[in-house]
CSV table of C-alpha atoms in Angstrom, one decimal:
chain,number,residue,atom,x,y,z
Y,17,UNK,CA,-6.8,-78.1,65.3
Y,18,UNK,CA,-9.2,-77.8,62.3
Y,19,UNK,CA,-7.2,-76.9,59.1
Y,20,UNK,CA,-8.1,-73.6,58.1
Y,21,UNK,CA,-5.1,-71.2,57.2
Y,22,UNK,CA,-5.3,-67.3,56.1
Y,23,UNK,CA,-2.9,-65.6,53.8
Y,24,UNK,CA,-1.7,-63.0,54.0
Y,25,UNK,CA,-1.2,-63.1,57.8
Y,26,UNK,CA,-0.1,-59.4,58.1
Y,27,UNK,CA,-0.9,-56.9,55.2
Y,28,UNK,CA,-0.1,-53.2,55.2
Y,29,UNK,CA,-1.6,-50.9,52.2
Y,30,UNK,CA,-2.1,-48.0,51.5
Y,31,UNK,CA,-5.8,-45.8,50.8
Y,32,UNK,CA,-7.8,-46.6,47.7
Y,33,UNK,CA,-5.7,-49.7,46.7
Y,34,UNK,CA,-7.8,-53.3,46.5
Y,35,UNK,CA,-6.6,-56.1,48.8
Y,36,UNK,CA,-7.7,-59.5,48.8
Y,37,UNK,CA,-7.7,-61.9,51.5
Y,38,UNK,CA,-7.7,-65.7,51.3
Y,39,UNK,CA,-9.1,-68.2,53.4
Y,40,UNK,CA,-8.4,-72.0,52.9
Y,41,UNK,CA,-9.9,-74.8,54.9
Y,42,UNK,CA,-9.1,-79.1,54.1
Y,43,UNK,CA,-11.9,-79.7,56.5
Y,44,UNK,CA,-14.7,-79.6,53.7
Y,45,UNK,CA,-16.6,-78.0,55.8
Y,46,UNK,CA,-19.9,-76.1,53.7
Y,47,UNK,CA,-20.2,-72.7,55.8
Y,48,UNK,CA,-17.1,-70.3,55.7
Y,49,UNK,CA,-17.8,-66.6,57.5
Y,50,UNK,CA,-15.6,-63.4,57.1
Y,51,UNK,CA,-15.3,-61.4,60.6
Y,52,UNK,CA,-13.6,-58.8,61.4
Y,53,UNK,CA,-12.7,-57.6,65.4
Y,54,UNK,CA,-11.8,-54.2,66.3
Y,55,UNK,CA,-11.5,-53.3,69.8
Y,56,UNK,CA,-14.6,-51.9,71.5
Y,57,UNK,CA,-17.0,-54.6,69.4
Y,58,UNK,CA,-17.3,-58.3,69.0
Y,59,UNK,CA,-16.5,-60.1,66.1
Y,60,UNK,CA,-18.6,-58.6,63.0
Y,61,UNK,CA,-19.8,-61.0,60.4
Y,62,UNK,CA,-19.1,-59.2,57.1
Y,63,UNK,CA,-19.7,-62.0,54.4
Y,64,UNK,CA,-20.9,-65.7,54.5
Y,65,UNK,CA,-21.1,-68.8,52.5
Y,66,UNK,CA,-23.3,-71.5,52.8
Y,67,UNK,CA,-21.7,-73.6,49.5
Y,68,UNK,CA,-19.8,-72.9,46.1
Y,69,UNK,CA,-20.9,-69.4,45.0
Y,70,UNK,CA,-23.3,-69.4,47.5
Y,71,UNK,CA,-22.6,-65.9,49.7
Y,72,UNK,CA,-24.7,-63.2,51.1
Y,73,UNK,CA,-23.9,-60.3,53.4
Y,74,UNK,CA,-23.2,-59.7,57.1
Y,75,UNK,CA,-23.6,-57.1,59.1
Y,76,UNK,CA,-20.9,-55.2,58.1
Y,77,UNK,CA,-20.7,-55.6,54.2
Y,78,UNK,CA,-20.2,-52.5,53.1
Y,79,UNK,CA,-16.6,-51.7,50.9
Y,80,UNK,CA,-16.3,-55.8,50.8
Y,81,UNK,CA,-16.8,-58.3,48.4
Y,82,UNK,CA,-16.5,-62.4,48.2
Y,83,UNK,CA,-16.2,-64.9,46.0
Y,84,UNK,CA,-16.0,-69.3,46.8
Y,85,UNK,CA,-15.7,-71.2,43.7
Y,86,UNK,CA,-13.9,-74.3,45.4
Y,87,UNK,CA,-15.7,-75.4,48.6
Y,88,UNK,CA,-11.8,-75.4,50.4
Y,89,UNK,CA,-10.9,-71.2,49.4
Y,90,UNK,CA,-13.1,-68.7,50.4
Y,91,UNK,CA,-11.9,-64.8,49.4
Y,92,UNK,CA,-12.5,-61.6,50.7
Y,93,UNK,CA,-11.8,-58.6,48.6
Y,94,UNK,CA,-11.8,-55.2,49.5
Y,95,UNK,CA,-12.4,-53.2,46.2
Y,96,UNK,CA,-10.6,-49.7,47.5
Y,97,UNK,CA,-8.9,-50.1,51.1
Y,98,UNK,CA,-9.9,-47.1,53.1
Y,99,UNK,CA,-8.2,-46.3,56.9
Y,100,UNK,CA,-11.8,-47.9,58.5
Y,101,UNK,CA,-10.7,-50.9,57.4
Y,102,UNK,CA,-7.6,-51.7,59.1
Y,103,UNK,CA,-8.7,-54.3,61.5
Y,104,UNK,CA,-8.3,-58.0,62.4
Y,105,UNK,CA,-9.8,-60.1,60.0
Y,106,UNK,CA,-10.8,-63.9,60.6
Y,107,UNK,CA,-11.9,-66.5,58.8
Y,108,UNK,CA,-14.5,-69.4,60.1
Y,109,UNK,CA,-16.3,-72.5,59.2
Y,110,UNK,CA,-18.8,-74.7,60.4
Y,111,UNK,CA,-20.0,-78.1,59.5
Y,112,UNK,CA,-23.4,-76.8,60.5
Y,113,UNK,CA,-24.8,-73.4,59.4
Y,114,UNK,CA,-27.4,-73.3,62.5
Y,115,UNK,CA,-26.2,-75.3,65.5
Y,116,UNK,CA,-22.6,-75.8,64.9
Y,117,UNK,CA,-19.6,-74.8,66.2
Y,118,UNK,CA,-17.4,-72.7,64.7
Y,119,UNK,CA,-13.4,-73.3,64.1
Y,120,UNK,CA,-11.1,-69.6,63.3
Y,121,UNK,CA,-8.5,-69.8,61.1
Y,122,UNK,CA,-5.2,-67.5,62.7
Y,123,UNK,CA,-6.5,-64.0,61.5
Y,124,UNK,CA,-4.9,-61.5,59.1
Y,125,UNK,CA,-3.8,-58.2,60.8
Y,126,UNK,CA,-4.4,-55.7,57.9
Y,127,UNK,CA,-3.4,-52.0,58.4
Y,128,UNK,CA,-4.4,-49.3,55.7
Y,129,UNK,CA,-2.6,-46.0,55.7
M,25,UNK,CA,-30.2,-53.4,73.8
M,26,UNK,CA,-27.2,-54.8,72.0
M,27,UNK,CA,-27.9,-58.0,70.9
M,28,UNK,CA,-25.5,-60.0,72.9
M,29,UNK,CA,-24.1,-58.0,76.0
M,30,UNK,CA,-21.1,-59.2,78.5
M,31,UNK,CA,-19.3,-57.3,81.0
M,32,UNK,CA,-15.5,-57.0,80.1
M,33,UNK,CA,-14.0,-56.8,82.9
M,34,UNK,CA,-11.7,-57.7,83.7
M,35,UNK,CA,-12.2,-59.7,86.7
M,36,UNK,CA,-8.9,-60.1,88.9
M,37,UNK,CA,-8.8,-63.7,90.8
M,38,UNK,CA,-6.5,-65.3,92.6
M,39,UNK,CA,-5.4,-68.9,91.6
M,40,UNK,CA,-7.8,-71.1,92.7
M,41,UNK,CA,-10.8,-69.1,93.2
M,42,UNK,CA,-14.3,-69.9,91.5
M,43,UNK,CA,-15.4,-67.0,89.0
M,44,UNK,CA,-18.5,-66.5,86.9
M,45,UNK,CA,-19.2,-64.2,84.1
M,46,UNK,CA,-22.8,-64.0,82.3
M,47,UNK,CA,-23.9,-63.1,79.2
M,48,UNK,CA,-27.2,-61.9,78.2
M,49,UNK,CA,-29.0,-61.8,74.8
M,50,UNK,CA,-31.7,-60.2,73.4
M,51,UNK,CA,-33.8,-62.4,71.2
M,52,UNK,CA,-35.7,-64.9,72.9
M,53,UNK,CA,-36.1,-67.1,69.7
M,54,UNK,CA,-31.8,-68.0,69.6
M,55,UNK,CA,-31.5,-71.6,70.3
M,56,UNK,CA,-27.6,-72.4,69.9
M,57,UNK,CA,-25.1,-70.5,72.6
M,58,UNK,CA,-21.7,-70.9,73.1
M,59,UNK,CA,-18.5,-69.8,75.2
M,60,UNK,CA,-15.1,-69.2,73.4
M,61,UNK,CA,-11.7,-68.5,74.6
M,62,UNK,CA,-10.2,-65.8,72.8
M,63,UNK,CA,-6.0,-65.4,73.9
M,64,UNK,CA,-4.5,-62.0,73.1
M,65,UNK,CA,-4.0,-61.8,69.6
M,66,UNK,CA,-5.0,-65.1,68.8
M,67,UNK,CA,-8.0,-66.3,67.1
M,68,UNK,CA,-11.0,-67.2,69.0
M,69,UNK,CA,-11.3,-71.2,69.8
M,70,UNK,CA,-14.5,-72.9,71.5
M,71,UNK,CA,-15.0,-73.4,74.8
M,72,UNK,CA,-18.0,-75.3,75.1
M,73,UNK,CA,-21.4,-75.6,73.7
M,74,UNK,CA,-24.3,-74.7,76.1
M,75,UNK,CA,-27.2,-76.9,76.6
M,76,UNK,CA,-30.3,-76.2,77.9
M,77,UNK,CA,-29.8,-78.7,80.6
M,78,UNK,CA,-26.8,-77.2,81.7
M,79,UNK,CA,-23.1,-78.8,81.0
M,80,UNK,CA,-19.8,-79.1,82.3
M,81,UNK,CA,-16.7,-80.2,81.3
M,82,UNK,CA,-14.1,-80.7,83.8
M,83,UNK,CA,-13.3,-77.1,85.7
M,84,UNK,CA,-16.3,-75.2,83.5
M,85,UNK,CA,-19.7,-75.5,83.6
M,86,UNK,CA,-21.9,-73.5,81.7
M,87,UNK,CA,-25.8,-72.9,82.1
M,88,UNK,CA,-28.6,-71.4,80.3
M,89,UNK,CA,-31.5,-69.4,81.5
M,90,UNK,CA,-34.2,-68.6,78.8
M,91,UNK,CA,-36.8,-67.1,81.1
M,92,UNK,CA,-34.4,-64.4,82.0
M,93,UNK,CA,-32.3,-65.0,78.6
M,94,UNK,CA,-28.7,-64.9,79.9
M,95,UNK,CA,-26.0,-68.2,79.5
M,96,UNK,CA,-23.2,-68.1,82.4
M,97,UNK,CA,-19.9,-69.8,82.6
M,98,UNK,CA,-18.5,-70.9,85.8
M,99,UNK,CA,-15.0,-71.7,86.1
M,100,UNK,CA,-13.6,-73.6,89.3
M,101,UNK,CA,-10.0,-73.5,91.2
M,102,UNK,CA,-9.3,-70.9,88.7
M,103,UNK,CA,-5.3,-71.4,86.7
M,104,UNK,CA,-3.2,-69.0,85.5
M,105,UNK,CA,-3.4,-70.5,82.0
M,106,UNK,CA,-7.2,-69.5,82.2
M,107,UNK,CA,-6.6,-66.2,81.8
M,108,UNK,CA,-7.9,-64.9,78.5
M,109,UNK,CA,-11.0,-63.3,77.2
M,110,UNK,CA,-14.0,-65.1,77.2
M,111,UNK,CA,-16.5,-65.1,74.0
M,112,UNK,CA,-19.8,-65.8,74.6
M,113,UNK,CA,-21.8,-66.5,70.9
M,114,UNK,CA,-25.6,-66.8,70.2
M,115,UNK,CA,-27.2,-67.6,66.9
M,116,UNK,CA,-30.0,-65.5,66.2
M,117,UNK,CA,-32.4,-67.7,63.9
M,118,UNK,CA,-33.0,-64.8,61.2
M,119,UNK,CA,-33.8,-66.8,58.6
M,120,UNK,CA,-29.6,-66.7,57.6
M,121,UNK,CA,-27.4,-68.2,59.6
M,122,UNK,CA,-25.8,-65.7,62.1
M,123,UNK,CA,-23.6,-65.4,64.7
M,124,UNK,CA,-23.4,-62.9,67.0
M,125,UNK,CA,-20.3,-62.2,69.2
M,126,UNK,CA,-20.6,-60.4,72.6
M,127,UNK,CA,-17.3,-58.2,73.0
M,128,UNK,CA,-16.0,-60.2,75.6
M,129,UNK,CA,-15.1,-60.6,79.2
M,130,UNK,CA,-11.6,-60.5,79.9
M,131,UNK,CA,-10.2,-62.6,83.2
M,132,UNK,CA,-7.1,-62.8,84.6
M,133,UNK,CA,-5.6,-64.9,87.0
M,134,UNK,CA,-3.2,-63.8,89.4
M,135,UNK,CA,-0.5,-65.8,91.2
């Protein structure tokens, strides 16, 4: 399996309180992806990176933020948690950007009450 | 159209039965599909890649259509270990490099 872990694994917060979300991969891999899955859609892109400090948005970007200053740990921040947001988050990465395959890291279940 | 549609099912088989799902997408210039396995509550892990020549990899084979843009996946003498949801994935070559997920068709196998 491709070593990418996610911390927390379960998170439960409460409205209007930030919440960041960590994403750590030894596979040096340069593309890392944010998604998130509800039920009813597919897995939603919400932020990319392409290399160190290198991000830009999804499809669902909106209330989220990320930073990658190491090429292993990408981060996912949400600035003020609202009840939208609870959700199953996963981390990816991908040797190639275009044409590659992508490896998930576990998922974070995150709940906002 | 959605960008990436697939029925969800779910689609009850017996063991040992051949089942198919499609998928189809809605841009005609995507060039890299996919299938992924997704088990309840567990992250999604790939499949196989689809080729434009087709491939297959033991049980599974998976095919691509372009003229009528749709990628299938076939799955022979059908386990109870295959049940799962099934992810099919297309990059759309926007200029960034996107994924997009269908929602998934869900099969289960039934003793």
């Amino acid at each position: 399996d491709a070593g990418i872990t996610q911390s927390p694994r379960h998170k439960v917060t409460e409205t209007g309180t930030p919440v960041t979300l960590r994403c750590h991969q030894t596979e040096n891999h340069r593309y890392m992806y944010w998604y998130r899955q509800d039920p009813g859609h597919g897995l939603r892109l919400i932020h990319y990176s392409y290399g160190v400090k290198d991000t830009d948005k999804g499809e669902v970007s909106d209330g989220y933020s990320v930073s990658r200053s190491k090429t292993e740990d990408f981060l996912l921040t949400l600035e003020s948690a609202t009840s939208s947001q609870t959700s199953v988050y996963f981390c990816a990465i991908s040797s190639s950007g275009r044409d590659g395959e992508q490896f998930f890291g576990p998922g974070t279940r995150l709940t906002v009450l | 159209r959605k960008e990436v549609e697939q029925d969800p099912g779910p689609f009850n088989v017996p063991e040992g039965a051949t089942v198919a799902f499609n998928c189809t997408y809605s841009n005609s210039a995507s060039q890299s599909f996919f299938w992924y396995r997704q088990d309840c509550r567990k992250e999604p892990k790939l499949l196989m890649s689809v080729y434009s020549s087709g491939n297959e990899d033991g049980r599974f084979t998976a095919q691509l259509n372009r003229a009528s843009q749709y990628i299938s996946l076939l799955i022979r003498d059908s386990k109870l270990s295959d049940s799962a949801t099934y992810l099919c994935v297309v990059n759309f070559p926007s200029g960034t490099y996107k994924y997009i997920f269908g929602t998934g068709t869900r099969l289960k196998v039934l003793a």
